[in-house]
Amino acid sequence: MAIPFVDLQAQQAQVVDEILPEIEAVLRRGNFILGDPVSQFEAEFAEYIGSDYAVGLDSGLSALKLALAALGIGPGDEVIVPVNTFIATAAAVSFLGARPVFVEMDEDTNNIDVTRIEAAINERTRAIMPVHLYGSPVDMDPVMAVANRYNLYVVEDAAQAHGAMYKGRRVGSIGHAGAFSFYPAKNLGAAGDAGALVTNDPDVAERVKGMRNVGQVERYIHSLPPYNHRMDTLHAVVLSAKLKRLDGWNASRDRLAGLYIENLPQGIITPQRIDYGTQVWHLFVVRAERRDDLRAALQTEGIGTGIHYPVPLHLQPYYADLGYQRGDFPVAEMVADEIVSLPMYAEMAESDVRLVCERLSEFVLTANPT
Ligand SMILES: *Cc1c(COP(=O)(O)O)cnc(C)c1O
């Protein structure tokens, strides 16, 4: 690829020399699971996010699931989830025996339409899961207001938004719990699967620590659901090294996003900056008619793209038995057919952003000759 969609090697190159001796130390000591580097990373990440507690886990999906489990959500409960998110948000609800209730997206922010949350609430509703999709903060004040009014929990899915700010606070720290993924391609990525839960609630933190480790409160006394969702020590070593660089990498993404916004042609619907916070541009997602032709044209030029996500959750085969139909979420359905994620990673050259914009201008001109 002349311009790949994402370039993980460029990021790894910056930390390899620093972390190799620590990785060797872990290999020699043999403290492979929940070793000291995990508690060290938990302290650093809690401080960075501005939460009292962070708990290191084996994935973002586990963080979402254990957050809901710690809040007591289970069979018979309903949880409100945006219809346009990665499957993991809703899967966490389903795995606990609860029911995800989908809410339409907002076309301008790509996030849950906060004005439609209230209509989805009934006597079974227990929680709302706003997703800071693509690294763009949800407008949290109205979400917290409706949650307070109906006595609901708020679990933030911040898996794409490490470091994003909402009115001066890091996302993940605003609701009752926040879930992060450290999947390698996320803004903060491990050397494999990892995740973390953050919270200010000491009971939630304690319960999640027990549940991640086969439900133990003391050794071989299993008082909580006995999951295995522990973080491996090697990931914590990598994450601590990268956390120091996260703000710099996010600033670089922001510069590149600014260049895209400035240089993309009319005819390509471009994400806008929000005025209530800062985005971290996990993905740079535009909309275009003839999206598939556009992707093919870029592919021919060696430019990688993605679609996040092509099928809204209400149309996923796994959720067929929830009873939703095509037409239930017209905004999400329309947007799913038009979105395309352009190359975006902190190390991307500014000249490459300009090149992608030029190719897109040519595509728009050819598609709409005047
Ligand atoms: C990546 C992601 C997750 C799940 O994270 P994993 O670590 O892959 O389990 C959840 N929600 C969203 C929005 C994500 O992008």
mmCIF file of C-alpha atoms and ligand atoms in Angstrom:
data_model
loop_
_atom_site.group_PDB
_atom_site.id
_atom_site.type_symbol
_atom_site.label_atom_id
_atom_site.label_comp_id
_atom_site.label_asym_id
_atom_site.label_seq_id
_atom_site.Cartn_x
_atom_site.Cartn_y
_atom_site.Cartn_z
ATOM 1 C CA MET A 1 0.000 0.000 0.000
ATOM 2 C CA ALA A 2 1.344 3.432 -0.905
ATOM 3 C CA ILE A 3 -0.773 4.907 1.911
ATOM 4 C CA PRO A 4 -1.978 2.209 4.288
ATOM 5 C CA PHE A 5 -5.182 2.607 6.263
ATOM 6 C CA VAL A 6 -3.166 2.237 9.472
ATOM 7 C CA ASP A 7 0.546 1.606 10.102
ATOM 8 C CA LEU A 8 1.196 -0.150 13.398
ATOM 9 C CA GLN A 9 4.881 -0.696 12.650
ATOM 10 C CA ALA A 10 5.476 3.049 12.591
ATOM 11 C CA GLN A 11 4.128 3.241 16.143
ATOM 12 C CA GLN A 12 5.924 0.145 17.443
ATOM 13 C CA ALA A 13 9.254 1.475 16.167
ATOM 14 C CA GLN A 14 9.036 4.329 18.682
ATOM 15 C CA VAL A 15 8.746 2.097 21.751
ATOM 16 C CA VAL A 16 10.507 -1.185 20.948
ATOM 17 C CA ASP A 17 13.943 -0.182 22.273
ATOM 18 C CA GLU A 18 12.454 1.203 25.462
ATOM 19 C CA ILE A 19 10.313 -1.815 26.294
ATOM 20 C CA LEU A 20 12.566 -4.724 25.250
ATOM 21 C CA PRO A 21 14.538 -4.793 28.532
ATOM 22 C CA GLU A 22 11.306 -4.710 30.541
ATOM 23 C CA ILE A 23 9.800 -7.475 28.439
ATOM 24 C CA GLU A 24 12.934 -9.534 29.028
ATOM 25 C CA ALA A 25 12.595 -8.907 32.761
ATOM 26 C CA VAL A 26 8.993 -10.188 32.706
ATOM 27 C CA LEU A 27 10.078 -13.278 30.760
ATOM 28 C CA ARG A 28 12.871 -13.973 33.257
ATOM 29 C CA ARG A 29 10.687 -13.370 36.334
ATOM 30 C CA GLY A 30 7.732 -15.324 34.998
ATOM 31 C CA ASN A 31 5.041 -13.086 36.547
ATOM 32 C CA PHE A 32 2.996 -13.336 33.374
ATOM 33 C CA ILE A 33 -0.490 -12.470 34.651
ATOM 34 C CA LEU A 34 -1.431 -9.480 36.849
ATOM 35 C CA GLY A 35 2.232 -8.835 37.664
ATOM 36 C CA ASP A 36 3.471 -5.584 39.214
ATOM 37 C CA PRO A 37 3.544 -3.760 35.850
ATOM 38 C CA VAL A 38 -0.242 -4.270 35.661
ATOM 39 C CA SER A 39 -0.913 -2.453 38.944
ATOM 40 C CA GLN A 40 1.566 0.217 37.897
ATOM 41 C CA PHE A 41 -0.240 0.732 34.595
ATOM 42 C CA GLU A 42 -3.609 0.755 36.367
ATOM 43 C CA ALA A 43 -2.421 3.606 38.601
ATOM 44 C CA GLU A 44 -1.041 5.561 35.628
ATOM 45 C CA PHE A 45 -4.161 5.068 33.532
ATOM 46 C CA ALA A 46 -6.544 6.006 36.360
ATOM 47 C CA GLU A 47 -4.552 9.190 36.888
ATOM 48 C CA TYR A 48 -4.499 9.974 33.164
ATOM 49 C CA ILE A 49 -8.259 9.501 32.765
ATOM 50 C CA GLY A 50 -9.033 11.259 36.036
ATOM 51 C CA SER A 51 -10.860 8.326 37.618
ATOM 52 C CA ASP A 52 -10.237 6.940 41.092
ATOM 53 C CA TYR A 53 -9.741 3.369 39.868
ATOM 54 C CA ALA A 54 -8.625 1.529 36.750
ATOM 55 C CA VAL A 55 -8.768 -2.265 36.476
ATOM 56 C CA GLY A 56 -6.637 -4.035 33.845
ATOM 57 C CA LEU A 57 -8.506 -6.632 31.792
ATOM 58 C CA ASP A 58 -8.052 -8.870 28.769
ATOM 59 C CA SER A 59 -10.188 -6.852 26.321
ATOM 60 C CA GLY A 60 -12.547 -3.933 25.852
ATOM 61 C CA LEU A 61 -15.480 -6.299 25.539
ATOM 62 C CA SER A 62 -14.601 -7.726 28.962
ATOM 63 C CA ALA A 63 -14.491 -4.206 30.380
ATOM 64 C CA LEU A 64 -17.989 -3.489 29.077
ATOM 65 C CA LYS A 65 -19.324 -6.811 30.305
ATOM 66 C CA LEU A 66 -17.776 -6.594 33.781
ATOM 67 C CA ALA A 67 -18.931 -2.981 34.172
ATOM 68 C CA LEU A 68 -22.532 -4.059 33.583
ATOM 69 C CA ALA A 69 -22.100 -7.178 35.749
ATOM 70 C CA ALA A 70 -20.682 -5.114 38.619
ATOM 71 C CA LEU A 71 -23.709 -2.812 38.406
ATOM 72 C CA GLY A 72 -25.975 -5.848 38.779
ATOM 73 C CA ILE A 73 -27.381 -5.947 35.251
ATOM 74 C CA GLY A 74 -28.733 -9.333 34.186
ATOM 75 C CA PRO A 75 -31.726 -11.246 32.803
ATOM 76 C CA GLY A 76 -34.913 -9.189 32.438
ATOM 77 C CA ASP A 77 -32.996 -5.896 32.236
ATOM 78 C CA GLU A 78 -32.755 -3.585 29.248
ATOM 79 C CA VAL A 79 -29.759 -1.460 28.323
ATOM 80 C CA ILE A 80 -29.800 1.388 25.798
ATOM 81 C CA VAL A 81 -27.134 1.133 23.078
ATOM 82 C CA PRO A 82 -26.578 3.208 19.914
ATOM 83 C CA VAL A 83 -27.557 1.229 16.828
ATOM 84 C CA ASN A 84 -24.349 2.234 14.992
ATOM 85 C CA THR A 85 -21.527 0.833 17.062
ATOM 86 C CA PHE A 86 -19.142 -2.081 17.077
ATOM 87 C CA ILE A 87 -20.901 -5.309 18.063
ATOM 88 C CA ALA A 88 -19.001 -5.490 21.376
ATOM 89 C CA THR A 89 -21.103 -2.736 22.989
ATOM 90 C CA ALA A 90 -24.319 -4.705 22.568
ATOM 91 C CA ALA A 91 -22.645 -8.099 23.020
ATOM 92 C CA ALA A 92 -21.681 -7.154 26.578
ATOM 93 C CA VAL A 93 -25.377 -6.654 27.340
ATOM 94 C CA SER A 94 -26.436 -9.902 25.649
ATOM 95 C CA PHE A 95 -23.788 -12.029 27.397
ATOM 96 C CA LEU A 96 -25.291 -11.054 30.764
ATOM 97 C CA GLY A 97 -28.737 -12.187 29.657
ATOM 98 C CA ALA A 98 -30.021 -8.611 29.357
ATOM 99 C CA ARG A 99 -31.525 -7.043 26.250
ATOM 100 C CA PRO A 100 -29.869 -4.305 24.196
ATOM 101 C CA VAL A 101 -32.364 -1.644 23.098
ATOM 102 C CA PHE A 102 -31.077 0.247 20.092
ATOM 103 C CA VAL A 103 -31.351 4.007 19.645
ATOM 104 C CA GLU A 104 -30.920 5.928 16.391
ATOM 105 C CA MET A 105 -27.719 7.853 15.641
ATOM 106 C CA ASP A 106 -27.265 11.559 15.012
ATOM 107 C CA GLU A 107 -26.169 12.279 11.469
ATOM 108 C CA ASP A 108 -23.909 15.197 12.379
ATOM 109 C CA THR A 109 -21.950 13.666 15.273
ATOM 110 C CA ASN A 110 -22.171 9.961 14.302
ATOM 111 C CA ASN A 111 -22.979 9.353 17.968
ATOM 112 C CA ILE A 112 -26.197 8.272 19.690
ATOM 113 C CA ASP A 113 -29.016 10.781 19.126
ATOM 114 C CA VAL A 114 -29.279 11.993 22.719
ATOM 115 C CA THR A 115 -32.728 13.458 22.077
ATOM 116 C CA ARG A 116 -34.110 9.962 21.390
ATOM 117 C CA ILE A 117 -32.840 8.198 24.514
ATOM 118 C CA GLU A 118 -35.794 9.058 26.733
ATOM 119 C CA ALA A 119 -38.334 7.467 24.362
ATOM 120 C CA ALA A 120 -36.478 4.128 24.652
ATOM 121 C CA ILE A 121 -36.749 4.009 28.452
ATOM 122 C CA ASN A 122 -39.289 1.767 30.191
ATOM 123 C CA GLU A 123 -39.581 0.072 33.607
ATOM 124 C CA ARG A 124 -37.027 -2.601 32.629
ATOM 125 C CA THR A 125 -34.328 -0.103 31.557
ATOM 126 C CA ARG A 126 -31.300 -0.156 33.859
ATOM 127 C CA ALA A 127 -28.462 1.545 31.983
ATOM 128 C CA ILE A 128 -27.396 3.694 29.029
ATOM 129 C CA MET A 129 -24.198 2.950 27.103
ATOM 130 C CA PRO A 130 -23.047 6.014 25.162
ATOM 131 C CA VAL A 131 -20.245 5.179 22.707
ATOM 132 C CA HIS A 132 -17.683 7.890 21.915
ATOM 133 C CA LEU A 133 -17.510 6.612 18.361
ATOM 134 C CA TYR A 134 -14.469 7.344 16.178
ATOM 135 C CA GLY A 135 -12.913 9.177 19.167
ATOM 136 C CA SER A 136 -15.581 11.875 19.241
ATOM 137 C CA PRO A 137 -17.181 12.569 22.664
ATOM 138 C CA VAL A 138 -20.909 12.094 23.081
ATOM 139 C CA ASP A 139 -22.672 15.185 24.438
ATOM 140 C CA MET A 140 -22.746 13.731 27.968
ATOM 141 C CA ASP A 141 -24.759 16.373 29.858
ATOM 142 C CA PRO A 142 -28.116 15.359 28.362
ATOM 143 C CA VAL A 143 -27.217 11.672 28.781
ATOM 144 C CA MET A 144 -26.410 12.125 32.485
ATOM 145 C CA ALA A 145 -29.521 14.266 32.959
ATOM 146 C CA VAL A 146 -31.882 11.631 31.571
ATOM 147 C CA ALA A 147 -30.017 8.893 33.488
ATOM 148 C CA ASN A 148 -30.420 10.827 36.744
ATOM 149 C CA ARG A 149 -34.083 11.488 36.060
ATOM 150 C CA TYR A 150 -34.825 7.763 35.584
ATOM 151 C CA ASN A 151 -32.218 6.426 38.034
ATOM 152 C CA LEU A 152 -30.177 4.639 35.365
ATOM 153 C CA TYR A 153 -26.503 3.730 35.252
ATOM 154 C CA VAL A 154 -24.271 5.141 32.534
ATOM 155 C CA VAL A 155 -21.478 2.933 31.191
ATOM 156 C CA GLU A 156 -19.312 4.790 28.690
ATOM 157 C CA ASP A 157 -17.850 2.788 25.816
ATOM 158 C CA ALA A 158 -14.608 4.734 25.400
ATOM 159 C CA ALA A 159 -12.895 1.973 23.391
ATOM 160 C CA GLN A 160 -12.182 4.447 20.551
ATOM 161 C CA ALA A 161 -11.620 7.568 22.621
ATOM 162 C CA HIS A 162 -8.521 7.325 24.853
ATOM 163 C CA GLY A 163 -7.792 10.893 25.930
ATOM 164 C CA ALA A 164 -10.803 12.612 24.330
ATOM 165 C CA MET A 165 -12.216 15.419 26.495
ATOM 166 C CA TYR A 166 -15.787 16.442 27.253
ATOM 167 C CA LYS A 167 -16.071 19.879 28.889
ATOM 168 C CA GLY A 168 -12.652 19.531 30.483
ATOM 169 C CA ARG A 169 -12.984 15.902 31.613
ATOM 170 C CA ARG A 170 -11.624 12.790 29.934
ATOM 171 C CA VAL A 171 -14.317 10.570 28.512
ATOM 172 C CA GLY A 172 -14.706 7.349 30.477
ATOM 173 C CA SER A 173 -14.624 9.293 33.763
ATOM 174 C CA ILE A 174 -18.092 10.867 33.429
ATOM 175 C CA GLY A 175 -20.514 7.934 33.831
ATOM 176 C CA HIS A 176 -20.622 5.281 36.579
ATOM 177 C CA ALA A 177 -17.997 3.293 34.711
ATOM 178 C CA GLY A 178 -15.972 3.598 31.511
ATOM 179 C CA ALA A 179 -14.610 0.832 29.296
ATOM 180 C CA PHE A 180 -11.431 1.026 27.217
ATOM 181 C CA SER A 181 -10.007 -1.368 24.641
ATOM 182 C CA PHE A 182 -6.269 -1.665 24.025
ATOM 183 C CA TYR A 183 -6.680 -3.658 20.821
ATOM 184 C CA PRO A 184 -3.437 -2.909 18.923
ATOM 185 C CA ALA A 185 -4.992 -0.503 16.391
ATOM 186 C CA LYS A 186 -6.753 1.655 19.022
ATOM 187 C CA ASN A 187 -5.219 5.033 19.919
ATOM 188 C CA LEU A 188 -3.570 3.275 22.879
ATOM 189 C CA GLY A 189 -2.825 -0.317 21.911
ATOM 190 C CA ALA A 190 -1.233 -3.336 23.589
ATOM 191 C CA ALA A 191 0.771 -6.130 21.952
ATOM 192 C CA GLY A 192 -2.420 -8.166 21.601
ATOM 193 C CA ASP A 193 -5.836 -8.037 23.265
ATOM 194 C CA ALA A 194 -6.228 -5.991 26.458
ATOM 195 C CA GLY A 195 -8.662 -3.541 28.038
ATOM 196 C CA ALA A 196 -9.469 -1.614 31.202
ATOM 197 C CA LEU A 197 -12.424 -0.470 33.246
ATOM 198 C CA VAL A 198 -12.332 2.899 35.002
ATOM 199 C CA THR A 199 -14.672 4.070 37.765
ATOM 200 C CA ASN A 200 -14.911 6.305 40.811
ATOM 201 C CA ASP A 201 -17.007 3.709 42.650
ATOM 202 C CA PRO A 202 -14.851 1.578 44.998
ATOM 203 C CA ASP A 203 -17.451 -1.221 45.065
ATOM 204 C CA VAL A 204 -17.524 -1.453 41.261
ATOM 205 C CA ALA A 205 -13.705 -1.534 41.161
ATOM 206 C CA GLU A 206 -13.566 -4.273 43.817
ATOM 207 C CA ARG A 207 -16.203 -6.410 42.142
ATOM 208 C CA VAL A 208 -14.522 -6.129 38.738
ATOM 209 C CA LYS A 209 -11.155 -7.058 40.281
ATOM 210 C CA GLY A 210 -12.779 -10.140 41.773
ATOM 211 C CA MET A 211 -14.696 -11.120 38.652
ATOM 212 C CA ARG A 212 -11.686 -10.783 36.348
ATOM 213 C CA ASN A 213 -9.847 -13.280 38.541
ATOM 214 C CA VAL A 214 -12.276 -16.248 38.711
ATOM 215 C CA GLY A 215 -14.496 -14.485 41.216
ATOM 216 C CA GLN A 216 -11.930 -14.659 43.998
ATOM 217 C CA VAL A 217 -12.161 -12.286 46.910
ATOM 218 C CA GLU A 218 -9.582 -14.345 48.730
ATOM 219 C CA ARG A 219 -7.582 -17.235 47.302
ATOM 220 C CA TYR A 220 -9.844 -20.134 46.262
ATOM 221 C CA ILE A 221 -12.900 -18.476 47.787
ATOM 222 C CA HIS A 222 -15.073 -17.650 44.788
ATOM 223 C CA SER A 223 -17.824 -15.262 45.883
ATOM 224 C CA LEU A 224 -18.348 -13.489 42.547
ATOM 225 C CA PRO A 225 -19.060 -14.790 39.021
ATOM 226 C CA PRO A 226 -15.832 -16.680 38.211
ATOM 227 C CA TYR A 227 -14.759 -15.073 34.895
ATOM 228 C CA ASN A 228 -11.197 -15.097 33.633
ATOM 229 C CA HIS A 229 -10.542 -11.622 32.212
ATOM 230 C CA ARG A 230 -7.112 -10.805 33.658
ATOM 231 C CA MET A 231 -4.583 -8.549 31.965
ATOM 232 C CA ASP A 232 -1.256 -10.118 30.974
ATOM 233 C CA THR A 233 1.864 -8.453 32.402
ATOM 234 C CA LEU A 234 3.528 -8.007 29.001
ATOM 235 C CA HIS A 235 0.659 -5.812 27.815
ATOM 236 C CA ALA A 236 1.000 -3.536 30.835
ATOM 237 C CA VAL A 237 4.679 -2.980 30.008
ATOM 238 C CA VAL A 238 3.786 -1.947 26.465
ATOM 239 C CA LEU A 239 0.838 0.200 27.590
ATOM 240 C CA SER A 240 2.846 2.163 30.171
ATOM 241 C CA ALA A 241 5.440 3.037 27.548
ATOM 242 C CA LYS A 242 2.774 4.125 25.070
ATOM 243 C CA LEU A 243 0.619 6.034 27.568
ATOM 244 C CA LYS A 244 3.412 8.606 27.928
ATOM 245 C CA ARG A 245 3.170 9.247 24.211
ATOM 246 C CA LEU A 246 -0.609 9.177 23.857
ATOM 247 C CA ASP A 247 -1.236 12.933 24.082
ATOM 248 C CA GLY A 248 1.451 13.568 21.465
ATOM 249 C CA TRP A 249 -0.013 10.958 19.164
ATOM 250 C CA ASN A 250 -3.529 12.350 19.636
ATOM 251 C CA ALA A 251 -2.254 15.871 18.874
ATOM 252 C CA SER A 252 -0.729 14.548 15.687
ATOM 253 C CA ARG A 253 -4.029 12.880 14.712
ATOM 254 C CA ASP A 254 -5.766 16.189 15.369
ATOM 255 C CA ARG A 255 -3.387 18.048 13.033
ATOM 256 C CA LEU A 256 -4.017 15.476 10.314
ATOM 257 C CA ALA A 257 -7.788 15.690 10.865
ATOM 258 C CA GLY A 258 -7.541 19.480 10.489
ATOM 259 C CA LEU A 259 -5.747 19.026 7.177
ATOM 260 C CA TYR A 260 -8.409 16.625 5.951
ATOM 261 C CA ILE A 261 -11.189 19.019 6.986
ATOM 262 C CA GLU A 262 -9.463 21.876 5.175
ATOM 263 C CA ASN A 263 -8.647 20.037 1.971
ATOM 264 C CA LEU A 264 -11.445 17.569 1.297
ATOM 265 C CA PRO A 265 -13.604 18.609 -1.644
ATOM 266 C CA GLN A 266 -17.270 19.529 -1.585
ATOM 267 C CA GLY A 267 -19.322 16.423 -2.232
ATOM 268 C CA ILE A 268 -17.529 14.551 0.555
ATOM 269 C CA ILE A 269 -19.325 14.964 3.888
ATOM 270 C CA THR A 270 -16.564 15.620 6.396
ATOM 271 C CA PRO A 271 -16.694 15.319 10.213
ATOM 272 C CA GLN A 272 -16.657 18.628 12.047
ATOM 273 C CA ARG A 273 -14.897 19.622 15.234
ATOM 274 C CA ILE A 274 -17.165 19.680 18.288
ATOM 275 C CA ASP A 275 -17.347 22.788 20.475
ATOM 276 C CA TYR A 276 -17.880 20.972 23.803
ATOM 277 C CA GLY A 277 -14.652 18.984 23.860
ATOM 278 C CA THR A 278 -11.759 17.518 21.921
ATOM 279 C CA GLN A 279 -11.813 14.563 19.573
ATOM 280 C CA VAL A 280 -8.981 12.041 19.300
ATOM 281 C CA TRP A 281 -9.810 10.856 15.768
ATOM 282 C CA HIS A 282 -9.472 7.116 16.259
ATOM 283 C CA LEU A 283 -11.025 6.973 12.808
ATOM 284 C CA PHE A 284 -11.536 9.711 10.244
ATOM 285 C CA VAL A 285 -14.888 8.826 8.708
ATOM 286 C CA VAL A 286 -16.395 10.738 5.777
ATOM 287 C CA ARG A 287 -19.534 10.113 3.768
ATOM 288 C CA ALA A 288 -19.880 9.947 0.019
ATOM 289 C CA GLU A 289 -22.374 8.862 -2.581
ATOM 290 C CA ARG A 290 -21.023 5.956 -4.620
ATOM 291 C CA ARG A 291 -18.919 5.001 -1.631
ATOM 292 C CA ASP A 292 -17.945 1.614 -3.026
ATOM 293 C CA ASP A 293 -16.689 3.128 -6.299
ATOM 294 C CA LEU A 294 -14.749 5.672 -4.290
ATOM 295 C CA ARG A 295 -13.075 2.942 -2.234
ATOM 296 C CA ALA A 296 -12.201 1.026 -5.387
ATOM 297 C CA ALA A 297 -10.701 4.155 -6.966
ATOM 298 C CA LEU A 298 -8.547 4.774 -3.882
ATOM 299 C CA GLN A 299 -7.546 1.108 -3.766
ATOM 300 C CA THR A 300 -6.256 1.386 -7.336
ATOM 301 C CA GLU A 301 -4.032 4.252 -6.169
ATOM 302 C CA GLY A 302 -2.737 2.146 -3.294
ATOM 303 C CA ILE A 303 -4.731 4.007 -0.628
ATOM 304 C CA GLY A 304 -6.247 1.836 2.101
ATOM 305 C CA THR A 305 -9.716 2.514 3.526
ATOM 306 C CA GLY A 306 -12.229 0.809 5.820
ATOM 307 C CA ILE A 307 -15.942 0.862 6.705
ATOM 308 C CA HIS A 308 -16.892 1.289 10.356
ATOM 309 C CA TYR A 309 -19.418 -0.271 10.279
ATOM 310 C CA PRO A 310 -21.178 -1.587 7.191
ATOM 311 C CA VAL A 311 -24.168 -3.199 8.968
ATOM 312 C CA PRO A 312 -25.992 -1.490 11.872
ATOM 313 C CA LEU A 313 -26.623 -3.718 14.878
ATOM 314 C CA HIS A 314 -30.386 -4.112 14.355
ATOM 315 C CA LEU A 315 -29.640 -5.822 11.024
ATOM 316 C CA GLN A 316 -26.935 -8.157 12.348
ATOM 317 C CA PRO A 317 -27.814 -11.870 12.072
ATOM 318 C CA TYR A 318 -26.939 -12.372 15.751
ATOM 319 C CA TYR A 319 -29.706 -9.922 16.692
ATOM 320 C CA ALA A 320 -32.361 -11.237 14.287
ATOM 321 C CA ASP A 321 -34.493 -12.485 17.207
ATOM 322 C CA LEU A 322 -34.755 -9.013 18.791
ATOM 323 C CA GLY A 323 -37.478 -8.275 16.245
ATOM 324 C CA TYR A 324 -36.059 -5.209 14.530
ATOM 325 C CA GLN A 325 -36.495 -4.650 10.800
ATOM 326 C CA ARG A 326 -34.876 -2.726 7.993
ATOM 327 C CA GLY A 327 -36.389 0.762 8.102
ATOM 328 C CA ASP A 328 -36.417 0.953 11.920
ATOM 329 C CA PHE A 329 -33.317 3.193 11.976
ATOM 330 C CA PRO A 330 -33.311 5.111 8.692
ATOM 331 C CA VAL A 331 -30.446 7.456 9.585
ATOM 332 C CA ALA A 332 -28.091 4.642 10.585
ATOM 333 C CA GLU A 333 -29.088 2.612 7.524
ATOM 334 C CA MET A 334 -28.437 5.508 5.142
ATOM 335 C CA VAL A 335 -25.155 6.448 6.796
ATOM 336 C CA ALA A 336 -23.910 2.825 6.799
ATOM 337 C CA ASP A 337 -24.121 2.842 2.991
ATOM 338 C CA GLU A 338 -22.164 6.096 2.663
ATOM 339 C CA ILE A 339 -19.381 5.985 5.244
ATOM 340 C CA VAL A 340 -15.752 5.349 4.475
ATOM 341 C CA SER A 341 -12.841 5.569 6.911
ATOM 342 C CA LEU A 342 -9.793 7.290 5.427
ATOM 343 C CA PRO A 343 -6.178 6.557 6.436
ATOM 344 C CA MET A 344 -5.475 7.941 9.922
ATOM 345 C CA TYR A 345 -2.574 7.223 12.261
ATOM 346 C CA ALA A 346 -0.316 9.501 14.256
ATOM 347 C CA GLU A 347 2.755 8.901 12.075
ATOM 348 C CA MET A 348 0.953 9.576 8.782
ATOM 349 C CA ALA A 349 2.741 12.188 6.641
ATOM 350 C CA GLU A 350 0.887 15.453 6.012
ATOM 351 C CA SER A 351 1.759 15.082 2.325
ATOM 352 C CA ASP A 352 -0.112 11.768 2.343
ATOM 353 C CA VAL A 353 -3.236 13.452 3.741
ATOM 354 C CA ARG A 354 -2.998 16.011 0.934
ATOM 355 C CA LEU A 355 -2.586 13.221 -1.596
ATOM 356 C CA VAL A 356 -5.704 11.412 -0.348
ATOM 357 C CA CYS A 357 -7.609 14.720 -0.606
ATOM 358 C CA GLU A 358 -6.381 15.249 -4.163
ATOM 359 C CA ARG A 359 -7.440 11.754 -5.186
ATOM 360 C CA LEU A 360 -10.856 12.359 -3.636
ATOM 361 C CA SER A 361 -11.207 15.686 -5.474
ATOM 362 C CA GLU A 362 -10.480 13.907 -8.747
ATOM 363 C CA PHE A 363 -13.045 11.237 -7.889
ATOM 364 C CA VAL A 364 -15.732 13.812 -7.092
ATOM 365 C CA LEU A 365 -15.003 15.674 -10.361
ATOM 366 C CA THR A 366 -15.194 12.510 -12.467
ATOM 367 C CA ALA A 367 -18.336 11.373 -10.664
ATOM 368 C CA ASN A 368 -20.094 14.742 -11.144
ATOM 369 C CA PRO A 369 -18.824 16.268 -14.393
ATOM 370 C CA THR A 370 -20.237 19.779 -14.838
HETATM 371 C C1 LIG B 1 -12.719 -2.048 19.930
HETATM 372 C C2 LIG B 1 -14.056 -1.770 20.483
HETATM 373 C C3 LIG B 1 -14.639 -2.522 21.528
HETATM 374 C C4 LIG B 1 -14.124 -3.827 22.022
HETATM 375 O O1 LIG B 1 -12.818 -3.906 22.298
HETATM 376 P P1 LIG B 1 -12.026 -5.288 22.232
HETATM 377 O O2 LIG B 1 -10.796 -4.965 23.003
HETATM 378 O O3 LIG B 1 -11.764 -5.590 20.799
HETATM 379 O O4 LIG B 1 -12.852 -6.338 22.907
HETATM 380 C C5 LIG B 1 -15.846 -2.091 22.060
HETATM 381 N N1 LIG B 1 -16.480 -1.009 21.581
HETATM 382 C C6 LIG B 1 -15.979 -0.289 20.570
HETATM 383 C C7 LIG B 1 -16.739 0.920 20.108
HETATM 384 C C8 LIG B 1 -14.767 -0.630 19.975
HETATM 385 O O5 LIG B 1 -14.299 0.078 18.950
#
